[in-house]
């Protein structure tokens, strides 16, 4: 399926990917990873721009220079003990590249290598965004946007090697692709006492039970049924013993939406519900929101452009329109600031049989070349 990339460039990328895989670093701690990337880029003659680590931004001036294109790779790993017997298994206990970010980093390094060696063929200016902290807050994408890293960009492209998409397929979208991701913490304050005398208490666990049902009414009865939204409770904590009614209960969970309007509406309705229900039963309630990533909405025109490139270069049978899912991606911050398109490179099959974030997850390295080629074709045709 490759049209530009030769086998030796893919092998070069795979070698770098395996090194990165063996030495993973968590979100916000990717300083050695940045040093490694910097060394490769400097050897290639790519300029390093002055942005706060552990983000790293490379720059290559195009022959024309009327347009600037940003290409993004996330570089962080996950707090998971890797399992399996691969020769490049993580050497860091409790940390592993089990999402594919090592592959994304190697892909962008290979794109930089090709461009450095074929400068006359690169018309647009290129920003190489090696981004920290996709997996955890605070977001590395948000930091780069706030620092002005993509201020000059006419377009931002990102991609993800995806085990949920069949190998040989390339996924695109013209709009909503991934949801917002926000956390909430509800604190219910009551008045504890002996379990045999509930009438002498204000039982926060009883109030929590009502809230667990009531929270779902926001989605089922307050939001238009055609508007996707999720409120999921992940943890309920209260008490220290079976016969003691506690003073406090805590509910934590996540909210997912595809529009900023729905996102803000849920915040308001949740606050009203919690405060009102707690007051009804004689307690008090507080809601804290931990804002995460906004919805990832591909720019319509850039999404159509990406689809056209995929169909014309790789064929209609390869092009796959992907439906929105409730997962989240901080690439959304680029899309809020500049025309952006996030794409998927399918690798589902025997070589990538485990889901992302599984201890035995691994990427299909054959698709690294496909991803390099896709980036290069997008740049070539956009310029």
Short mmCIF file of C-alpha atoms in Angstrom, two decimals:
data_model
loop_
_atom_site.label_atom_id
_atom_site.label_comp_id
_atom_site.label_asym_id
_atom_site.label_seq_id
_atom_site.Cartn_x
_atom_site.Cartn_y
_atom_site.Cartn_z
CA UNK A 1 0.00 0.00 0.00
CA UNK A 2 3.00 2.31 0.29
CA UNK A 3 3.64 4.74 -2.54
CA UNK A 4 6.65 6.71 -1.26
CA UNK A 5 8.26 4.86 1.64
CA UNK A 6 10.94 2.26 0.98
CA UNK A 7 11.54 -0.81 3.12
CA UNK A 8 14.80 0.48 4.59
CA UNK A 9 13.05 3.55 6.05
CA UNK A 10 10.45 1.33 7.70
CA UNK A 11 13.19 -0.85 9.16
CA UNK A 12 14.92 2.29 10.47
CA UNK A 13 11.66 3.37 12.14
CA UNK A 14 11.09 -0.08 13.64
CA UNK A 15 14.54 -0.04 15.21
CA UNK A 16 13.84 3.31 16.86
CA UNK A 17 10.39 2.14 17.92
CA UNK A 18 11.83 -0.90 19.67
CA UNK A 19 14.34 1.23 21.56
CA UNK A 20 11.58 3.60 22.69
CA UNK A 21 9.41 0.64 23.67
CA UNK A 22 12.12 -0.75 25.92
CA UNK A 23 12.58 2.56 27.77
CA UNK A 24 9.09 4.03 28.34
CA UNK A 25 8.32 7.09 30.44
CA UNK A 26 5.06 8.25 32.02
CA UNK A 27 3.16 11.40 31.11
CA UNK A 28 5.06 14.51 32.11
CA UNK A 29 8.25 12.54 32.73
CA UNK A 30 9.42 11.94 29.15
CA UNK A 31 12.74 13.77 29.47
CA UNK A 32 14.95 10.90 28.32
CA UNK A 33 12.55 10.22 25.47
CA UNK A 34 12.82 13.89 24.46
CA UNK A 35 16.61 13.72 24.63
CA UNK A 36 16.55 10.67 22.36
CA UNK A 37 14.24 12.39 19.85
CA UNK A 38 16.34 15.55 19.94
CA UNK A 39 19.48 13.54 19.17
CA UNK A 40 17.85 11.91 16.13
CA UNK A 41 16.46 15.20 14.79
CA UNK A 42 19.74 17.06 15.26
CA UNK A 43 21.57 14.30 13.41
CA UNK A 44 19.07 14.75 10.56
CA UNK A 45 19.62 18.51 10.53
CA UNK A 46 16.12 19.36 11.72
CA UNK A 47 15.88 22.61 13.67
CA UNK A 48 14.67 22.32 17.28
CA UNK A 49 12.34 25.11 18.36
CA UNK A 50 12.31 26.53 21.86
CA UNK A 51 9.32 25.00 23.65
CA UNK A 52 9.04 23.80 27.21
CA UNK A 53 10.01 20.12 27.70
CA UNK A 54 9.03 17.37 27.88
CA UNK A 55 7.31 18.55 24.68
CA UNK A 56 9.64 18.85 21.70
CA UNK A 57 9.00 20.65 18.41
CA UNK A 58 11.11 20.27 15.28
CA UNK A 59 10.96 22.54 12.23
CA UNK A 60 11.84 22.16 8.56
CA UNK A 61 11.49 25.10 6.18
CA UNK A 62 9.82 24.17 2.91
CA UNK A 63 10.93 25.15 -0.57
CA UNK A 64 7.80 27.23 -1.04
CA UNK A 65 6.91 28.09 2.55
CA UNK A 66 3.49 29.61 1.86
CA UNK A 67 1.86 26.92 3.99
CA UNK A 68 2.82 25.37 7.30
CA UNK A 69 1.73 21.88 8.29
CA UNK A 70 2.00 20.45 11.79
CA UNK A 71 2.36 16.70 12.29
CA UNK A 72 1.83 15.29 15.77
CA UNK A 73 3.07 12.21 17.62
CA UNK A 74 2.35 11.46 21.30
CA UNK A 75 5.34 10.12 23.23
CA UNK A 76 4.13 9.01 26.69
CA UNK A 77 3.61 5.50 28.08
CA UNK A 78 1.15 4.01 30.58
CA UNK A 79 1.46 2.90 34.25
CA UNK A 80 1.11 -0.81 33.42
CA UNK A 81 3.37 -3.84 33.93
CA UNK A 82 3.95 -5.23 30.46
CA UNK A 83 3.48 -8.95 29.86
CA UNK A 84 4.79 -11.20 27.10
CA UNK A 85 8.15 -12.37 25.77
CA UNK A 86 9.00 -9.88 23.02
CA UNK A 87 12.76 -9.07 22.87
CA UNK A 88 12.06 -5.33 23.30
CA UNK A 89 9.89 -5.73 26.43
CA UNK A 90 9.78 -2.70 28.74
CA UNK A 91 12.80 -2.48 31.04
CA UNK A 92 10.95 -0.12 33.41
CA UNK A 93 8.81 -1.85 36.06
CA UNK A 94 5.23 -0.62 36.07
CA UNK A 95 5.59 1.44 32.87
CA UNK A 96 4.92 0.28 29.31
CA UNK A 97 4.11 1.47 25.80
CA UNK A 98 0.87 -0.50 25.50
CA UNK A 99 -1.06 2.02 23.43
CA UNK A 100 1.24 2.55 20.45
CA UNK A 101 2.80 5.92 21.19
CA UNK A 102 6.26 4.46 20.65
CA UNK A 103 5.11 3.61 17.14
CA UNK A 104 3.72 7.09 16.58
CA UNK A 105 7.02 8.64 17.68
CA UNK A 106 9.03 6.38 15.37
CA UNK A 107 6.67 7.17 12.49
CA UNK A 108 7.16 10.91 12.87
CA UNK A 109 10.92 10.48 13.22
CA UNK A 110 10.90 8.55 9.94
CA UNK A 111 8.83 11.28 8.27
CA UNK A 112 11.43 13.80 9.44
CA UNK A 113 14.22 11.60 8.07
CA UNK A 114 12.58 11.31 4.65
CA UNK A 115 11.98 15.04 4.48
CA UNK A 116 15.51 15.88 5.62
CA UNK A 117 16.88 13.68 2.85
CA UNK A 118 14.40 14.95 0.24
CA UNK A 119 14.17 18.64 1.09
CA UNK A 120 13.56 19.71 -2.51
CA UNK A 121 10.33 17.67 -2.49
CA UNK A 122 8.92 19.38 0.62
CA UNK A 123 7.10 22.58 -0.34
CA UNK A 124 5.39 23.43 2.95
CA UNK A 125 7.05 24.34 6.22
CA UNK A 126 6.75 21.38 8.61
CA UNK A 127 6.30 21.42 12.38
CA UNK A 128 7.10 18.09 14.02
CA UNK A 129 5.14 17.96 17.31
CA UNK A 130 6.51 15.32 19.69
CA UNK A 131 3.93 15.75 22.40
CA UNK A 132 4.04 14.80 26.07
CA UNK A 133 1.16 13.71 28.27
CA UNK A 134 -1.60 12.45 26.03
CA UNK A 135 -2.62 9.80 28.55
CA UNK A 136 -2.87 11.99 31.65
CA UNK A 137 -3.58 15.59 32.63
CA UNK A 138 -2.30 18.22 32.33
CA UNK A 139 -2.43 17.78 28.56
CA UNK A 140 0.72 18.18 26.52
CA UNK A 141 -1.36 19.25 23.52
CA UNK A 142 -3.01 22.02 25.53
CA UNK A 143 0.41 23.21 26.69
CA UNK A 144 1.77 23.36 23.13
CA UNK A 145 -1.26 25.28 21.89
CA UNK A 146 -1.00 27.76 24.76
CA UNK A 147 2.73 28.22 24.09
CA UNK A 148 1.99 29.07 20.44
CA UNK A 149 3.51 25.97 18.85
CA UNK A 150 0.89 25.78 16.08
CA UNK A 151 0.21 29.50 15.70
CA UNK A 152 1.64 29.49 12.16
CA UNK A 153 0.03 26.18 11.12
CA UNK A 154 -2.50 26.03 8.28
CA UNK A 155 -3.33 22.42 9.15
CA UNK A 156 -2.57 19.87 11.85
CA UNK A 157 -2.56 16.14 11.15
CA UNK A 158 -2.38 13.32 13.66
CA UNK A 159 -2.82 9.58 13.42
CA UNK A 160 -3.20 6.54 15.63
CA UNK A 161 -2.23 2.94 14.95
CA UNK A 162 -5.50 1.18 15.81
CA UNK A 163 -6.00 -2.47 16.70
CA UNK A 164 -9.81 -2.02 16.60
CA UNK A 165 -9.64 -1.17 12.87
CA UNK A 166 -8.83 -4.07 10.49
CA UNK A 167 -5.36 -4.18 9.04
CA UNK A 168 -5.23 -2.56 5.64
CA UNK A 169 -7.88 0.05 6.39
CA UNK A 170 -7.39 3.79 6.86
CA UNK A 171 -9.98 5.59 8.95
CA UNK A 172 -11.17 9.16 8.46
CA UNK A 173 -13.94 11.44 9.74
CA UNK A 174 -15.44 14.75 8.64
CA UNK A 175 -16.59 15.80 12.09
CA UNK A 176 -17.06 14.41 15.59
CA UNK A 177 -14.62 11.59 16.22
CA UNK A 178 -13.92 11.31 19.95
CA UNK A 179 -15.74 12.61 23.01
CA UNK A 180 -14.84 15.07 25.70
CA UNK A 181 -13.52 13.52 28.89
CA UNK A 182 -14.17 15.15 32.26
CA UNK A 183 -14.13 13.73 35.78
CA UNK A 184 -16.41 14.59 38.66
CA UNK A 185 -16.28 14.15 42.40
CA UNK A 186 -19.45 14.43 44.47
CA UNK A 187 -19.02 14.84 48.23
CA UNK A 188 -22.11 14.14 50.34
CA UNK A 189 -21.94 15.42 53.88
CA UNK A 190 -24.31 13.94 56.47
CA UNK A 191 -24.26 13.19 60.17
CA UNK A 192 -23.01 9.78 61.25
CA UNK A 193 -24.09 7.52 64.06
CA UNK A 194 -24.87 3.96 65.05
CA UNK A 195 -26.28 1.68 62.40
CA UNK A 196 -29.09 0.65 64.77
CA UNK A 197 -30.40 4.23 65.03
CA UNK A 198 -30.62 5.68 61.50
CA UNK A 199 -33.30 8.12 62.66
CA UNK A 200 -30.66 9.93 64.67
CA UNK A 201 -28.41 10.40 61.65
CA UNK A 202 -28.33 11.97 58.20
CA UNK A 203 -27.16 8.95 56.23
CA UNK A 204 -24.90 9.98 53.30
CA UNK A 205 -24.93 6.43 51.87
CA UNK A 206 -28.71 6.60 51.54
CA UNK A 207 -28.40 9.91 49.71
CA UNK A 208 -25.65 8.43 47.52
CA UNK A 209 -28.00 5.60 46.50
CA UNK A 210 -30.57 8.10 45.28
CA UNK A 211 -27.92 10.06 43.43
CA UNK A 212 -26.66 6.97 41.61
CA UNK A 213 -30.10 6.67 40.02
CA UNK A 214 -30.74 10.39 39.74
CA UNK A 215 -27.54 11.12 37.83
CA UNK A 216 -28.72 8.93 34.95
CA UNK A 217 -31.91 11.00 34.67
CA UNK A 218 -29.80 13.87 33.36
CA UNK A 219 -28.96 11.86 30.25
CA UNK A 220 -32.29 10.01 29.92
CA UNK A 221 -34.66 12.89 30.70
CA UNK A 222 -32.80 16.18 30.33
CA UNK A 223 -30.79 15.77 27.12
CA UNK A 224 -32.16 15.36 23.61
CA UNK A 225 -32.14 11.59 22.88
CA UNK A 226 -30.26 12.13 19.60
CA UNK A 227 -27.41 13.92 21.42
CA UNK A 228 -24.77 11.43 22.66
CA UNK A 229 -23.81 11.73 26.33
CA UNK A 230 -22.52 9.45 29.07
CA UNK A 231 -22.36 9.81 32.85
CA UNK A 232 -20.57 6.84 34.41
CA UNK A 233 -19.88 6.33 38.10
CA UNK A 234 -16.63 4.49 38.70
CA UNK A 235 -16.28 4.65 42.47
CA UNK A 236 -18.43 5.06 45.57
CA UNK A 237 -16.64 5.29 48.93
CA UNK A 238 -18.04 5.65 52.44
CA UNK A 239 -17.70 4.32 55.95
CA UNK A 240 -15.24 2.40 58.07
CA UNK A 241 -17.32 -0.43 59.58
CA UNK A 242 -20.51 -2.38 58.93
CA UNK A 243 -22.48 -0.94 61.86
CA UNK A 244 -21.41 2.71 61.61
CA UNK A 245 -23.29 5.25 59.51
CA UNK A 246 -20.54 7.58 58.24
CA UNK A 247 -20.43 11.35 58.13
CA UNK A 248 -19.51 11.45 54.45
CA UNK A 249 -19.80 9.59 51.15
CA UNK A 250 -17.97 10.29 47.88
CA UNK A 251 -19.00 9.45 44.32
CA UNK A 252 -16.53 9.80 41.45
CA UNK A 253 -16.96 9.19 37.74
CA UNK A 254 -16.60 10.47 34.19
CA UNK A 255 -18.69 12.54 31.76
CA UNK A 256 -18.46 12.13 27.98
CA UNK A 257 -20.12 14.34 25.33
CA UNK A 258 -19.67 15.46 21.73
CA UNK A 259 -20.55 19.12 22.12
CA UNK A 260 -19.40 21.90 24.40
CA UNK A 261 -23.02 22.95 24.92
CA UNK A 262 -24.02 19.50 26.23
CA UNK A 263 -20.85 19.33 28.29
CA UNK A 264 -21.66 22.58 30.12
CA UNK A 265 -25.34 21.65 30.47
CA UNK A 266 -24.46 18.42 32.27
CA UNK A 267 -22.21 20.33 34.68
CA UNK A 268 -25.05 22.69 35.57
CA UNK A 269 -27.69 19.97 35.93
CA UNK A 270 -25.44 17.77 38.03
CA UNK A 271 -24.77 20.61 40.45
CA UNK A 272 -28.51 21.35 40.79
CA UNK A 273 -29.37 17.66 41.29
CA UNK A 274 -26.69 17.01 43.91
CA UNK A 275 -27.37 20.13 45.95
CA UNK A 276 -31.14 19.66 45.78
CA UNK A 277 -31.22 15.96 46.64
CA UNK A 278 -28.76 16.31 49.51
CA UNK A 279 -30.80 19.17 50.92
CA UNK A 280 -34.00 17.11 50.64
CA UNK A 281 -32.58 14.48 52.99
CA UNK A 282 -31.00 16.95 55.40
CA UNK A 283 -27.43 16.75 54.13
CA UNK A 284 -25.20 18.91 51.97
CA UNK A 285 -23.58 18.17 48.62
CA UNK A 286 -20.66 19.54 46.63
CA UNK A 287 -19.59 18.79 43.05
CA UNK A 288 -16.03 19.24 41.84
CA UNK A 289 -15.26 19.00 38.13
CA UNK A 290 -11.86 18.05 36.78
CA UNK A 291 -11.89 19.34 33.22
CA UNK A 292 -10.11 17.03 30.81
CA UNK A 293 -10.14 17.10 27.03
CA UNK A 294 -12.81 18.70 24.85
CA UNK A 295 -14.53 16.74 22.07
CA UNK A 296 -12.30 15.91 19.11
CA UNK A 297 -14.05 17.37 16.07
CA UNK A 298 -12.21 17.06 12.76
CA UNK A 299 -12.41 20.11 10.52
CA UNK A 300 -14.94 19.24 7.81
CA UNK A 301 -12.88 20.49 4.87
CA UNK A 302 -9.66 18.94 6.13
CA UNK A 303 -11.50 15.68 6.83
CA UNK A 304 -12.81 15.66 3.26
CA UNK A 305 -9.31 16.40 2.00
CA UNK A 306 -7.89 13.46 3.98
CA UNK A 307 -10.60 11.15 2.65
CA UNK A 308 -9.82 12.25 -0.91
CA UNK A 309 -6.10 11.54 -0.40
CA UNK A 310 -6.84 8.08 1.03
CA UNK A 311 -9.21 7.16 -1.79
CA UNK A 312 -7.02 8.49 -4.60
CA UNK A 313 -3.71 7.16 -3.30
CA UNK A 314 -4.72 3.91 -1.61
CA UNK A 315 -8.11 3.01 -3.11
CA UNK A 316 -11.78 3.10 -2.14
CA UNK A 317 -11.56 -0.32 -0.50
CA UNK A 318 -9.03 1.03 2.00
CA UNK A 319 -10.96 4.18 2.98
CA UNK A 320 -13.13 3.65 6.07
CA UNK A 321 -15.38 6.28 7.60
CA UNK A 322 -15.14 5.82 11.36
CA UNK A 323 -18.09 6.39 13.66
CA UNK A 324 -17.66 8.55 16.77
CA UNK A 325 -16.73 6.72 19.97
CA UNK A 326 -16.76 7.85 23.60
CA UNK A 327 -13.01 7.56 24.05
CA UNK A 328 -11.01 10.78 24.28
CA UNK A 329 -7.82 12.25 22.80
CA UNK A 330 -6.08 15.50 23.61
CA UNK A 331 -5.47 16.07 19.89
CA UNK A 332 -8.80 17.84 20.40
CA UNK A 333 -6.93 20.92 21.65
CA UNK A 334 -5.23 21.33 18.26
CA UNK A 335 -8.61 20.96 16.54
CA UNK A 336 -10.05 23.76 18.69
CA UNK A 337 -7.27 26.08 17.56
CA UNK A 338 -6.54 25.19 13.93
CA UNK A 339 -8.05 23.14 11.07
CA UNK A 340 -7.12 19.59 12.07
CA UNK A 341 -7.69 16.01 11.01
CA UNK A 342 -7.11 12.91 13.11
CA UNK A 343 -6.80 9.63 11.22
CA UNK A 344 -6.61 5.93 12.07
CA UNK A 345 -4.26 3.32 10.61
CA UNK A 346 -5.80 -0.12 10.93
CA UNK A 347 -3.64 -2.94 12.27
CA UNK A 348 -6.23 -5.31 13.72
CA UNK A 349 -5.31 -8.96 13.25
CA UNK A 350 -3.06 -11.68 14.59
CA UNK A 351 -0.06 -9.38 15.14
CA UNK A 352 -2.09 -6.85 17.10
CA UNK A 353 -4.66 -9.07 18.77
CA UNK A 354 -4.90 -7.39 22.17
CA UNK A 355 -6.78 -4.13 22.80
CA UNK A 356 -4.98 -0.90 23.58
CA UNK A 357 -3.90 -0.58 27.24
CA UNK A 358 -3.80 -4.38 27.67
CA UNK A 359 -0.57 -5.69 29.31
CA UNK A 360 0.18 -7.80 26.20
CA UNK A 361 -0.74 -5.16 23.62
CA UNK A 362 1.69 -4.74 20.76
CA UNK A 363 1.55 -2.97 17.42
CA UNK A 364 1.82 -4.55 14.01
CA UNK A 365 5.14 -3.11 12.86
CA UNK A 366 4.24 -3.73 9.21
CA UNK A 367 1.81 -0.83 9.44
CA UNK A 368 4.50 1.63 10.52
CA UNK A 369 5.45 2.04 6.86
CA UNK A 370 1.81 2.63 5.94
CA UNK A 371 1.52 5.41 8.52
CA UNK A 372 4.75 7.08 7.35
CA UNK A 373 3.47 6.97 3.79
CA UNK A 374 0.11 8.44 4.79
CA UNK A 375 1.73 11.44 6.51
CA UNK A 376 3.96 12.06 3.50
CA UNK A 377 1.07 11.92 1.02
CA UNK A 378 -1.03 14.27 3.12
CA UNK A 379 1.81 16.80 3.22
CA UNK A 380 2.61 16.42 -0.48
CA UNK A 381 -0.98 17.02 -1.59
CA UNK A 382 -1.86 19.73 0.94
CA UNK A 383 1.09 21.88 -0.06
#
